[in-house]
Amino acid sequence: MTLSTMISTMSAGMLRTIGIFLLTLAGSLPLGMIVALLRKSRIPLVRGIIRVYISVIRGTPLMLQLLVWYFGPYYLFGMSIRGWRFPALITGFVLNYAAYFAEIYRGGIESIPVGQHEAGEVLGYTKAQIFMRIILPQVIKRIMPSVTNEVITLVKDTSLAFTLAYQEVFSLAKQISASQTSFMPFVIAGTFYFVANYVVAFGMERIEKALDYYR
Amino acid sequence: MIIEMKNIRKHFDGLEVLKSISFGVDSGEVVSIIGPSGSGKSTLLRCATFLETIDGGEILYMGKKAAHTDESGKAVYVHHQELRAFRAYCGLVFQQFHLFPHYNVLKNLTDAPVKVQHRDPKEVEATAMELLKKMGIAEKAKAYPYQLSGGQQQRVAIARALAMKPAILFFDEPTSALDPELTGEVLKVIRQLAEEKMTMVVVTHEMPFAKAVSNRVIFMEGGLIVEQGDPKEVFDHPREERTKQFLRVFER
């Protein structure tokens, strides 16, 4: 197998990896905000459920969570899991990352001085307006570095999809390496992750720069 | 009367901060509240502007009840939709300014009038520029709060409150976070508002200012109004021993 066939075979995996990455972000970034707000809910039961959810997600390996999402329906309910592989994968990733993002959001929201809320209240803004117009923009600026960290980790974590035998770039690299007795697929995969993260870091830096107009 | 507060009681974790305080402010009046820290001055302002809820008593704006005490002795507020109408009567200037850092100066002034009061953006912007001119910071309209000095920030905060066209403006130690040089420029602006007959209540430690600008001075201590009256009377001939003691500290 020539280098160019290797790369072209693996490019399908790269697209799948990018797919996991984008879908996970699209799901977990907004879900994390909902979780962060529910964690501050007035209803103790809701707060309790959210706290358990966060602690279970943070306290167990993502790899194990993926296996549970995939095989759980069969072992627990005897359901057929045909066609469930990809949905299980995305569910696992989204719920995992939402928990981490929720904690980042919560830290950001709590770091905004009470005076900002009070100034908004005195000016007659509704609670929703205070959050959307005054608090959230400042939170986004403050949490950018932590979010960047998390997003970069996600790029690398997508490789855990190999646990469910999903053919993303890392699984393919392993397979091709074994069949061709070549080290090259790992070099290609490594380069792919590195370049992907370089792009992510560049993009996040641009966003941070764009938010630099105030302090 | 613009605002009337009757028998206001408020406690925090068992500590009685306000013990049955009553006071009212007429249109065009400037009232200064003085007193040692912990006397309840700020809490009184925060109750008047609905940042804190009272335990007992009555709050009226323009003769309309915003809160009253029911038969069981508990304070009851009007529904929160109605309360927003009451909020529109009053403005508050904080000790720490609390400008919105992500909005430029002009946007700090115009956002609430447009988004809360649904006024015409063009009219609001014209009003805002007028106010900034009056505060002597028109050239800072496009600047962000972090680019301003403390004195300028506080003048923006005053303009932001005025842009809502409140019937009464409360000041919570507006110069306490400023050095003496910057204090002067903020006091000048408040003095100018007083001359224009803006109704104001100012919690302050600036005694010469309180004496020169206000129509009435209230001395508070321990959650009670100890003495009140004409500023010259209170400052030059205080009746209560406690007022004398307090004012003596400032003479040094």
Short mmCIF file of C-alpha atoms in Angstrom, two decimals:
data_model
loop_
_atom_site.label_atom_id
_atom_site.label_comp_id
_atom_site.label_asym_id
_atom_site.label_seq_id
_atom_site.Cartn_x
_atom_site.Cartn_y
_atom_site.Cartn_z
CA MET A 1 0.00 0.00 0.00
CA THR A 2 1.46 3.34 -1.02
CA LEU A 3 1.41 6.38 1.21
CA SER A 4 -1.20 8.09 -0.92
CA THR A 5 -3.59 5.11 -0.79
CA MET A 6 -3.09 5.02 2.98
CA ILE A 7 -3.98 8.68 3.25
CA SER A 8 -6.99 8.36 0.98
CA THR A 9 -8.24 5.29 2.87
CA MET A 10 -7.82 7.12 6.16
CA SER A 11 -9.42 10.33 4.90
CA ALA A 12 -12.86 8.73 5.26
CA GLY A 13 -11.94 8.19 8.93
CA MET A 14 -10.82 11.77 9.24
CA LEU A 15 -14.23 12.94 8.04
CA ARG A 16 -15.91 10.68 10.61
CA THR A 17 -13.67 12.07 13.34
CA ILE A 18 -14.59 15.61 12.32
CA GLY A 19 -18.23 14.51 12.35
CA ILE A 20 -18.00 13.26 15.95
CA PHE A 21 -16.19 16.44 16.93
CA LEU A 22 -18.71 18.84 15.39
CA LEU A 23 -21.80 16.95 16.55
CA THR A 24 -20.44 16.70 20.08
CA LEU A 25 -19.79 20.44 20.23
CA ALA A 26 -23.15 21.29 18.68
CA GLY A 27 -24.86 19.18 21.34
CA SER A 28 -22.75 19.73 24.42
CA LEU A 29 -22.13 23.50 24.26
CA PRO A 30 -25.84 24.41 24.54
CA LEU A 31 -26.72 21.41 26.73
CA GLY A 32 -23.96 22.42 29.13
CA MET A 33 -25.63 25.80 29.58
CA ILE A 34 -28.97 24.17 30.37
CA VAL A 35 -27.23 21.88 32.88
CA ALA A 36 -25.43 24.85 34.46
CA LEU A 37 -28.72 26.73 34.88
CA LEU A 38 -30.56 23.65 36.21
CA ARG A 39 -27.79 23.18 38.74
CA LYS A 40 -28.82 26.52 40.21
CA SER A 41 -32.52 25.61 40.07
CA ARG A 42 -34.84 26.56 42.91
CA ILE A 43 -36.12 22.96 43.08
CA PRO A 44 -33.83 20.84 45.31
CA LEU A 45 -34.67 17.60 43.45
CA VAL A 46 -33.52 19.11 40.13
CA ARG A 47 -30.31 20.37 41.72
CA GLY A 48 -29.73 16.93 43.24
CA ILE A 49 -30.22 15.08 39.96
CA ILE A 50 -27.84 17.44 38.16
CA ARG A 51 -25.23 17.07 40.88
CA VAL A 52 -25.37 13.26 40.67
CA TYR A 53 -25.19 13.41 36.86
CA ILE A 54 -22.10 15.63 36.93
CA SER A 55 -20.34 13.57 39.55
CA VAL A 56 -21.01 10.25 37.76
CA ILE A 57 -19.83 11.66 34.42
CA ARG A 58 -16.68 13.12 35.95
CA GLY A 59 -16.03 10.11 38.15
CA THR A 60 -16.03 7.41 35.46
CA PRO A 61 -13.94 6.95 32.30
CA LEU A 62 -15.44 8.22 29.06
CA MET A 63 -14.51 4.91 27.47
CA LEU A 64 -16.69 3.06 29.98
CA GLN A 65 -19.54 5.51 29.44
CA LEU A 66 -19.42 4.87 25.69
CA LEU A 67 -19.64 1.11 26.27
CA VAL A 68 -22.58 1.56 28.63
CA TRP A 69 -24.45 3.74 26.12
CA TYR A 70 -23.86 1.24 23.35
CA PHE A 71 -24.43 -2.07 25.11
CA GLY A 72 -26.67 -0.83 27.93
CA PRO A 73 -29.94 -1.04 25.98
CA TYR A 74 -29.24 -4.69 25.15
CA TYR A 75 -28.06 -5.87 28.57
CA LEU A 76 -30.53 -3.82 30.58
CA PHE A 77 -33.65 -4.05 28.41
CA GLY A 78 -32.87 -6.79 25.92
CA MET A 79 -33.31 -4.30 23.08
CA SER A 80 -31.74 -4.70 19.66
CA ILE A 81 -28.79 -2.39 19.20
CA ARG A 82 -28.55 -2.59 15.47
CA GLY A 83 -27.88 0.89 14.03
CA TRP A 84 -27.39 2.23 17.54
CA ARG A 85 -23.60 2.50 17.30
CA PHE A 86 -23.29 6.05 16.04
CA PRO A 87 -26.19 7.49 18.10
CA ALA A 88 -24.75 5.83 21.22
CA LEU A 89 -21.37 7.32 20.46
CA ILE A 90 -22.72 10.86 20.06
CA THR A 91 -24.97 10.49 23.13
CA GLY A 92 -21.98 9.43 25.21
CA PHE A 93 -19.77 12.24 23.98
CA VAL A 94 -22.44 14.94 24.25
CA LEU A 95 -23.53 13.99 27.78
CA ASN A 96 -19.91 13.73 28.90
CA TYR A 97 -18.79 17.06 27.50
CA ALA A 98 -21.99 18.83 28.58
CA ALA A 99 -21.12 18.01 32.18
CA TYR A 100 -17.66 19.55 31.86
CA PHE A 101 -18.93 22.58 29.97
CA ALA A 102 -21.65 23.04 32.60
CA GLU A 103 -19.02 23.33 35.31
CA ILE A 104 -17.05 25.82 33.24
CA TYR A 105 -20.20 27.89 32.64
CA ARG A 106 -21.13 27.75 36.31
CA GLY A 107 -17.69 29.00 37.33
CA GLY A 108 -18.01 31.80 34.77
CA ILE A 109 -21.50 32.82 35.85
CA GLU A 110 -20.52 32.88 39.52
CA SER A 111 -17.44 34.99 38.77
CA ILE A 112 -19.54 37.93 37.53
CA PRO A 113 -19.90 40.50 40.35
CA VAL A 114 -23.34 40.75 42.03
CA GLY A 115 -23.28 44.44 41.16
CA GLN A 116 -23.87 43.59 37.50
CA HIS A 117 -27.11 41.80 38.41
CA GLU A 118 -28.16 44.62 40.71
CA ALA A 119 -27.41 47.34 38.17
CA GLY A 120 -29.56 45.44 35.69
CA GLU A 121 -32.35 44.94 38.21
CA VAL A 122 -32.49 48.62 39.14
CA LEU A 123 -32.68 49.53 35.44
CA GLY A 124 -35.75 47.33 35.15
CA TYR A 125 -34.35 44.51 33.01
CA THR A 126 -36.14 41.18 33.38
CA LYS A 127 -34.22 38.22 34.77
CA ALA A 128 -33.89 36.79 31.25
CA GLN A 129 -32.63 40.11 29.88
CA ILE A 130 -30.08 40.43 32.67
CA PHE A 131 -28.76 36.99 31.84
CA MET A 132 -28.72 37.32 28.06
CA ARG A 133 -27.65 40.95 27.71
CA ILE A 134 -25.41 41.55 30.71
CA ILE A 135 -24.14 38.33 32.29
CA LEU A 136 -23.71 35.89 29.39
CA PRO A 137 -21.51 38.11 27.16
CA GLN A 138 -19.13 38.65 30.06
CA VAL A 139 -19.20 34.95 30.97
CA ILE A 140 -18.26 33.93 27.41
CA LYS A 141 -15.21 36.18 27.47
CA ARG A 142 -14.06 34.87 30.83
CA ILE A 143 -14.44 31.17 30.06
CA MET A 144 -12.80 31.17 26.63
CA PRO A 145 -9.43 29.79 27.84
CA SER A 146 -11.10 26.90 29.71
CA VAL A 147 -13.39 26.15 26.78
CA THR A 148 -10.39 26.06 24.43
CA ASN A 149 -8.75 23.49 26.69
CA GLU A 150 -11.86 21.35 26.68
CA VAL A 151 -12.32 21.56 22.90
CA ILE A 152 -8.72 20.52 22.30
CA THR A 153 -9.20 17.59 24.64
CA LEU A 154 -12.30 16.64 22.65
CA VAL A 155 -10.32 16.48 19.40
CA LYS A 156 -8.11 13.83 20.99
CA ASP A 157 -10.96 12.10 22.86
CA THR A 158 -12.75 11.36 19.58
CA SER A 159 -10.24 8.50 19.25
CA LEU A 160 -12.13 6.72 22.05
CA ALA A 161 -14.76 5.94 19.41
CA PHE A 162 -12.56 2.97 18.52
CA THR A 163 -14.00 1.29 21.65
CA LEU A 164 -17.28 0.91 19.77
CA ALA A 165 -15.41 -0.14 16.62
CA TYR A 166 -16.49 3.02 14.85
CA GLN A 167 -14.28 3.57 11.83
CA GLU A 168 -12.84 6.96 12.62
CA VAL A 169 -9.24 7.89 11.93
CA PHE A 170 -7.70 6.20 14.97
CA SER A 171 -9.50 2.85 14.41
CA LEU A 172 -8.46 2.88 10.77
CA ALA A 173 -4.86 3.66 11.68
CA LYS A 174 -4.76 0.65 13.98
CA GLN A 175 -6.30 -1.64 11.38
CA ILE A 176 -4.10 -0.51 8.49
CA SER A 177 -1.00 -0.59 10.67
CA ALA A 178 -1.72 -4.20 11.61
CA SER A 179 -2.57 -5.39 8.12
CA GLN A 180 0.33 -3.59 6.40
CA THR A 181 2.80 -4.01 9.25
CA SER A 182 3.57 -0.33 8.91
CA PHE A 183 4.11 2.45 11.39
CA MET A 184 3.02 5.03 8.84
CA PRO A 185 -0.74 5.09 9.66
CA PHE A 186 0.06 6.27 13.20
CA VAL A 187 2.20 9.07 11.83
CA ILE A 188 -0.65 10.09 9.55
CA ALA A 189 -3.20 9.93 12.39
CA GLY A 190 -0.88 11.87 14.71
CA THR A 191 -0.35 14.55 12.10
CA PHE A 192 -4.09 14.76 11.56
CA TYR A 193 -4.82 15.31 15.28
CA PHE A 194 -2.03 17.83 15.57
CA VAL A 195 -3.18 19.85 12.57
CA ALA A 196 -6.81 19.68 13.73
CA ASN A 197 -5.82 21.06 17.14
CA TYR A 198 -3.69 23.71 15.53
CA VAL A 199 -6.73 24.89 13.60
CA VAL A 200 -8.88 24.77 16.77
CA ALA A 201 -6.32 26.77 18.77
CA PHE A 202 -6.03 29.31 15.97
CA GLY A 203 -9.80 29.71 15.74
CA MET A 204 -10.24 30.06 19.50
CA GLU A 205 -7.46 32.63 19.64
CA ARG A 206 -9.25 34.66 16.98
CA ILE A 207 -12.44 34.59 19.05
CA GLU A 208 -10.53 35.66 22.16
CA LYS A 209 -8.96 38.52 20.22
CA ALA A 210 -12.38 39.59 18.98
CA LEU A 211 -13.56 39.82 22.60
CA ASP A 212 -10.54 41.87 23.59
CA TYR A 213 -12.26 45.22 23.03
CA TYR A 214 -13.20 45.48 26.71
CA ARG A 215 -11.86 44.44 30.05
CA MET B 1 -44.61 62.94 47.77
CA ILE B 2 -42.46 60.96 45.36
CA ILE B 3 -41.62 58.24 47.85
CA GLU B 4 -42.96 57.43 51.27
CA MET B 5 -41.54 54.71 53.48
CA LYS B 6 -43.43 53.90 56.66
CA ASN B 7 -42.20 51.84 59.60
CA ILE B 8 -39.70 49.95 57.49
CA ARG B 9 -38.23 46.94 59.23
CA LYS B 10 -35.46 44.77 57.84
CA HIS B 11 -33.21 42.16 59.39
CA PHE B 12 -30.37 39.99 58.14
CA ASP B 13 -29.77 36.70 59.99
CA GLY B 14 -31.23 37.93 63.24
CA LEU B 15 -29.56 41.33 63.05
CA GLU B 16 -32.06 44.18 62.89
CA VAL B 17 -30.66 46.57 60.32
CA LEU B 18 -33.70 48.81 60.04
CA LYS B 19 -35.91 49.28 63.09
CA SER B 20 -39.11 50.95 62.01
CA ILE B 21 -37.83 53.75 59.80
CA SER B 22 -40.21 56.26 58.26
CA PHE B 23 -39.35 58.93 55.80
CA GLY B 24 -40.63 60.63 52.70
CA VAL B 25 -39.23 62.76 49.94
CA ASP B 26 -41.08 65.56 48.16
CA SER B 27 -40.62 66.46 44.54
CA GLY B 28 -37.53 68.60 43.99
CA GLU B 29 -36.15 67.84 47.43
CA VAL B 30 -32.54 66.82 48.03
CA VAL B 31 -32.10 64.69 51.12
CA SER B 32 -28.73 63.64 52.53
CA ILE B 33 -28.42 60.63 54.79
CA ILE B 34 -25.40 60.57 57.04
CA GLY B 35 -24.31 58.24 59.81
CA PRO B 36 -21.65 55.74 60.80
CA SER B 37 -21.14 52.58 58.74
CA GLY B 38 -23.51 49.79 59.65
CA SER B 39 -26.23 52.26 60.57
CA GLY B 40 -28.54 50.96 57.83
CA LYS B 41 -28.22 53.82 55.33
CA SER B 42 -27.36 51.62 52.35
CA THR B 43 -29.96 49.04 53.32
CA LEU B 44 -32.59 51.76 53.39
CA LEU B 45 -31.68 52.77 49.81
CA ARG B 46 -31.64 49.15 48.72
CA CYS B 47 -35.13 48.67 50.16
CA ALA B 48 -36.34 51.86 48.47
CA THR B 49 -35.03 50.64 45.10
CA PHE B 50 -36.38 47.10 45.61
CA LEU B 51 -32.98 45.41 45.69
CA GLU B 52 -33.91 44.16 49.16
CA THR B 53 -37.33 43.12 50.35
CA ILE B 54 -38.59 44.64 53.58
CA ASP B 55 -39.81 42.50 56.48
CA GLY B 56 -42.47 44.97 57.50
CA GLY B 57 -43.75 48.44 56.71
CA GLU B 58 -45.03 50.26 53.67
CA ILE B 59 -43.43 51.63 50.52
CA LEU B 60 -45.38 54.09 48.37
CA TYR B 61 -44.34 55.77 45.16
CA MET B 62 -46.51 58.65 43.93
CA GLY B 63 -49.05 57.68 46.57
CA LYS B 64 -49.38 54.15 45.17
CA LYS B 65 -48.56 51.17 47.36
CA ALA B 66 -45.67 48.99 46.21
CA ALA B 67 -45.51 47.07 49.49
CA HIS B 68 -47.54 46.93 52.68
CA THR B 69 -47.84 44.83 55.81
CA ASP B 70 -50.71 42.34 55.98
CA GLU B 71 -52.71 41.28 59.09
CA SER B 72 -50.08 38.70 60.02
CA GLY B 73 -47.43 41.42 60.08
CA LYS B 74 -45.61 40.23 56.97
CA ALA B 75 -44.62 42.59 54.17
CA VAL B 76 -46.44 41.92 50.91
CA TYR B 77 -45.30 43.30 47.57
CA VAL B 78 -47.42 43.88 44.49
CA HIS B 79 -47.07 41.28 41.72
CA HIS B 80 -43.63 41.41 40.09
CA GLN B 81 -45.07 42.68 36.81
CA GLU B 82 -46.49 45.69 38.67
CA LEU B 83 -43.32 46.07 40.67
CA ARG B 84 -41.44 46.76 37.46
CA ALA B 85 -43.59 49.86 36.98
CA PHE B 86 -42.54 51.01 40.47
CA ARG B 87 -38.91 50.33 39.63
CA ALA B 88 -39.21 52.82 36.79
CA TYR B 89 -39.81 55.62 39.32
CA CYS B 90 -36.43 55.25 40.94
CA GLY B 91 -32.81 55.18 39.88
CA LEU B 92 -29.79 54.14 41.92
CA VAL B 93 -26.15 55.16 41.64
CA PHE B 94 -23.81 52.65 43.27
CA GLN B 95 -20.62 53.25 45.18
CA GLN B 96 -18.79 50.92 42.77
CA PHE B 97 -20.50 52.31 39.60
CA HIS B 98 -21.35 48.86 38.18
CA LEU B 99 -21.22 49.98 34.58
CA PHE B 100 -21.61 47.26 31.97
CA PRO B 101 -18.01 46.64 30.84
CA HIS B 102 -18.94 45.08 27.50
CA TYR B 103 -21.01 48.09 26.38
CA ASN B 104 -19.49 51.39 25.40
CA VAL B 105 -20.53 54.52 27.29
CA LEU B 106 -23.38 55.41 24.95
CA LYS B 107 -24.74 51.85 24.95
CA ASN B 108 -24.61 51.81 28.76
CA LEU B 109 -27.02 54.74 28.66
CA THR B 110 -29.28 53.68 25.80
CA ASP B 111 -29.71 49.94 26.27
CA ALA B 112 -32.23 49.94 29.13
CA PRO B 113 -34.39 52.81 27.79
CA VAL B 114 -34.65 50.98 24.46
CA LYS B 115 -34.92 47.38 25.71
CA VAL B 116 -36.83 47.96 28.94
CA GLN B 117 -38.89 51.08 28.28
CA HIS B 118 -39.22 50.43 24.54
CA ARG B 119 -38.54 54.07 23.72
CA ASP B 120 -37.53 55.22 20.26
CA PRO B 121 -33.79 54.50 19.78
CA LYS B 122 -33.21 57.85 18.04
CA GLU B 123 -34.86 59.84 20.82
CA VAL B 124 -32.99 57.80 23.45
CA GLU B 125 -29.64 58.38 21.77
CA ALA B 126 -30.26 62.12 21.55
CA THR B 127 -31.25 62.21 25.23
CA ALA B 128 -28.17 60.16 26.14
CA MET B 129 -25.81 62.48 24.26
CA GLU B 130 -27.47 65.46 26.00
CA LEU B 131 -26.82 63.82 29.37
CA LEU B 132 -23.22 63.01 28.53
CA LYS B 133 -22.68 66.62 27.52
CA LYS B 134 -24.13 67.74 30.82
CA MET B 135 -21.78 65.36 32.65
CA GLY B 136 -18.86 66.79 30.65
CA ILE B 137 -17.99 63.46 28.99
CA ALA B 138 -19.63 63.70 25.57
CA GLU B 139 -16.30 62.95 23.90
CA LYS B 140 -16.22 59.58 25.73
CA ALA B 141 -19.46 58.29 24.17
CA LYS B 142 -17.66 55.57 22.22
CA ALA B 143 -15.15 54.67 24.94
CA TYR B 144 -15.45 51.55 27.09
CA PRO B 145 -15.73 51.83 30.87
CA TYR B 146 -12.23 50.45 31.49
CA GLN B 147 -10.79 53.37 29.52
CA LEU B 148 -12.30 55.92 31.94
CA SER B 149 -11.17 57.27 35.29
CA GLY B 150 -13.27 56.49 38.35
CA GLY B 151 -14.79 59.95 38.31
CA GLN B 152 -15.75 59.61 34.68
CA GLN B 153 -17.18 56.14 35.29
CA GLN B 154 -19.35 57.46 38.10
CA ARG B 155 -20.60 60.31 35.91
CA VAL B 156 -21.52 57.74 33.25
CA ALA B 157 -23.36 55.77 35.94
CA ILE B 158 -25.31 58.90 36.93
CA ALA B 159 -26.14 59.57 33.29
CA ARG B 160 -27.20 55.94 32.85
CA ALA B 161 -29.64 56.28 35.74
CA LEU B 162 -30.95 59.61 34.43
CA ALA B 163 -31.47 58.21 30.92
CA MET B 164 -34.36 56.19 32.41
CA LYS B 165 -36.03 59.46 33.43
CA PRO B 166 -36.62 58.43 37.04
CA ALA B 167 -38.78 60.53 39.36
CA ILE B 168 -36.19 60.15 42.09
CA LEU B 169 -32.52 59.28 42.08
CA PHE B 170 -30.77 57.53 44.97
CA PHE B 171 -27.02 57.72 45.50
CA ASP B 172 -25.26 55.13 47.66
CA GLU B 173 -22.00 56.76 48.75
CA PRO B 174 -21.27 57.90 45.19
CA THR B 175 -17.78 59.21 45.94
CA SER B 176 -16.52 56.68 48.48
CA ALA B 177 -14.56 54.75 45.85
CA LEU B 178 -12.91 57.90 44.46
CA ASP B 179 -9.88 59.89 45.46
CA PRO B 180 -10.46 63.52 46.54
CA GLU B 181 -9.68 65.00 43.14
CA LEU B 182 -12.22 62.82 41.36
CA THR B 183 -14.73 63.24 44.19
CA GLY B 184 -15.00 66.92 43.31
CA GLU B 185 -16.07 66.33 39.72
CA VAL B 186 -18.80 63.91 40.75
CA LEU B 187 -20.12 66.19 43.51
CA LYS B 188 -20.20 69.05 41.02
CA VAL B 189 -22.51 67.05 38.79
CA ILE B 190 -24.84 66.16 41.68
CA ARG B 191 -24.89 69.81 42.76
CA GLN B 192 -25.86 70.78 39.23
CA LEU B 193 -28.73 68.27 39.31
CA ALA B 194 -29.87 69.74 42.63
CA GLU B 195 -30.01 73.19 41.06
CA GLU B 196 -32.23 71.73 38.35
CA LYS B 197 -34.57 70.47 41.08
CA MET B 198 -33.92 66.77 40.50
CA THR B 199 -35.36 64.83 43.43
CA MET B 200 -32.47 63.04 45.10
CA VAL B 201 -31.50 61.06 48.19
CA VAL B 202 -27.77 60.90 48.80
CA VAL B 203 -26.05 58.66 51.32
CA THR B 204 -22.72 60.36 51.86
CA HIS B 205 -19.76 61.00 54.11
CA GLU B 206 -19.04 64.33 52.41
CA MET B 207 -20.33 66.63 55.13
CA PRO B 208 -19.61 70.02 53.49
CA PHE B 209 -21.38 68.76 50.39
CA ALA B 210 -24.40 67.52 52.36
CA LYS B 211 -24.61 70.83 54.16
CA ALA B 212 -24.34 72.94 51.03
CA VAL B 213 -26.55 71.00 48.66
CA SER B 214 -29.34 69.30 50.59
CA ASN B 215 -32.66 70.64 51.79
CA ARG B 216 -32.77 68.13 54.58
CA VAL B 217 -30.28 65.98 56.43
CA ILE B 218 -31.07 62.69 58.11
CA PHE B 219 -28.70 61.26 60.70
CA MET B 220 -29.08 57.50 61.07
CA GLU B 221 -27.60 55.15 63.59
CA GLY B 222 -28.37 51.58 64.64
CA GLY B 223 -31.22 51.25 62.15
CA LEU B 224 -33.02 54.34 63.44
CA ILE B 225 -33.32 57.96 62.39
CA VAL B 226 -31.70 59.77 65.29
CA GLU B 227 -32.19 63.29 64.04
CA GLN B 228 -33.30 65.09 60.92
CA GLY B 229 -33.91 68.58 59.71
CA ASP B 230 -32.50 71.61 57.98
CA PRO B 231 -28.82 70.97 57.19
CA LYS B 232 -27.64 74.14 58.92
CA GLU B 233 -29.56 73.19 62.07
CA VAL B 234 -28.33 69.60 62.11
CA PHE B 235 -24.71 70.45 61.33
CA ASP B 236 -24.32 73.63 63.41
CA HIS B 237 -26.72 72.95 66.27
CA PRO B 238 -27.33 69.21 66.54
CA ARG B 239 -29.86 68.40 69.24
CA GLU B 240 -28.90 64.81 69.93
CA GLU B 241 -25.74 63.92 71.79
CA ARG B 242 -25.03 61.07 69.35
CA THR B 243 -25.21 63.43 66.35
CA LYS B 244 -22.78 65.81 68.06
CA GLN B 245 -20.34 62.98 68.69
CA PHE B 246 -20.56 61.78 65.10
CA LEU B 247 -20.08 65.23 63.59
CA ARG B 248 -17.16 66.02 65.88
CA VAL B 249 -15.13 63.31 64.15
CA PHE B 250 -15.48 65.18 60.87
CA GLU B 251 -14.37 68.50 62.29
CA ARG B 252 -10.89 67.27 62.90
#
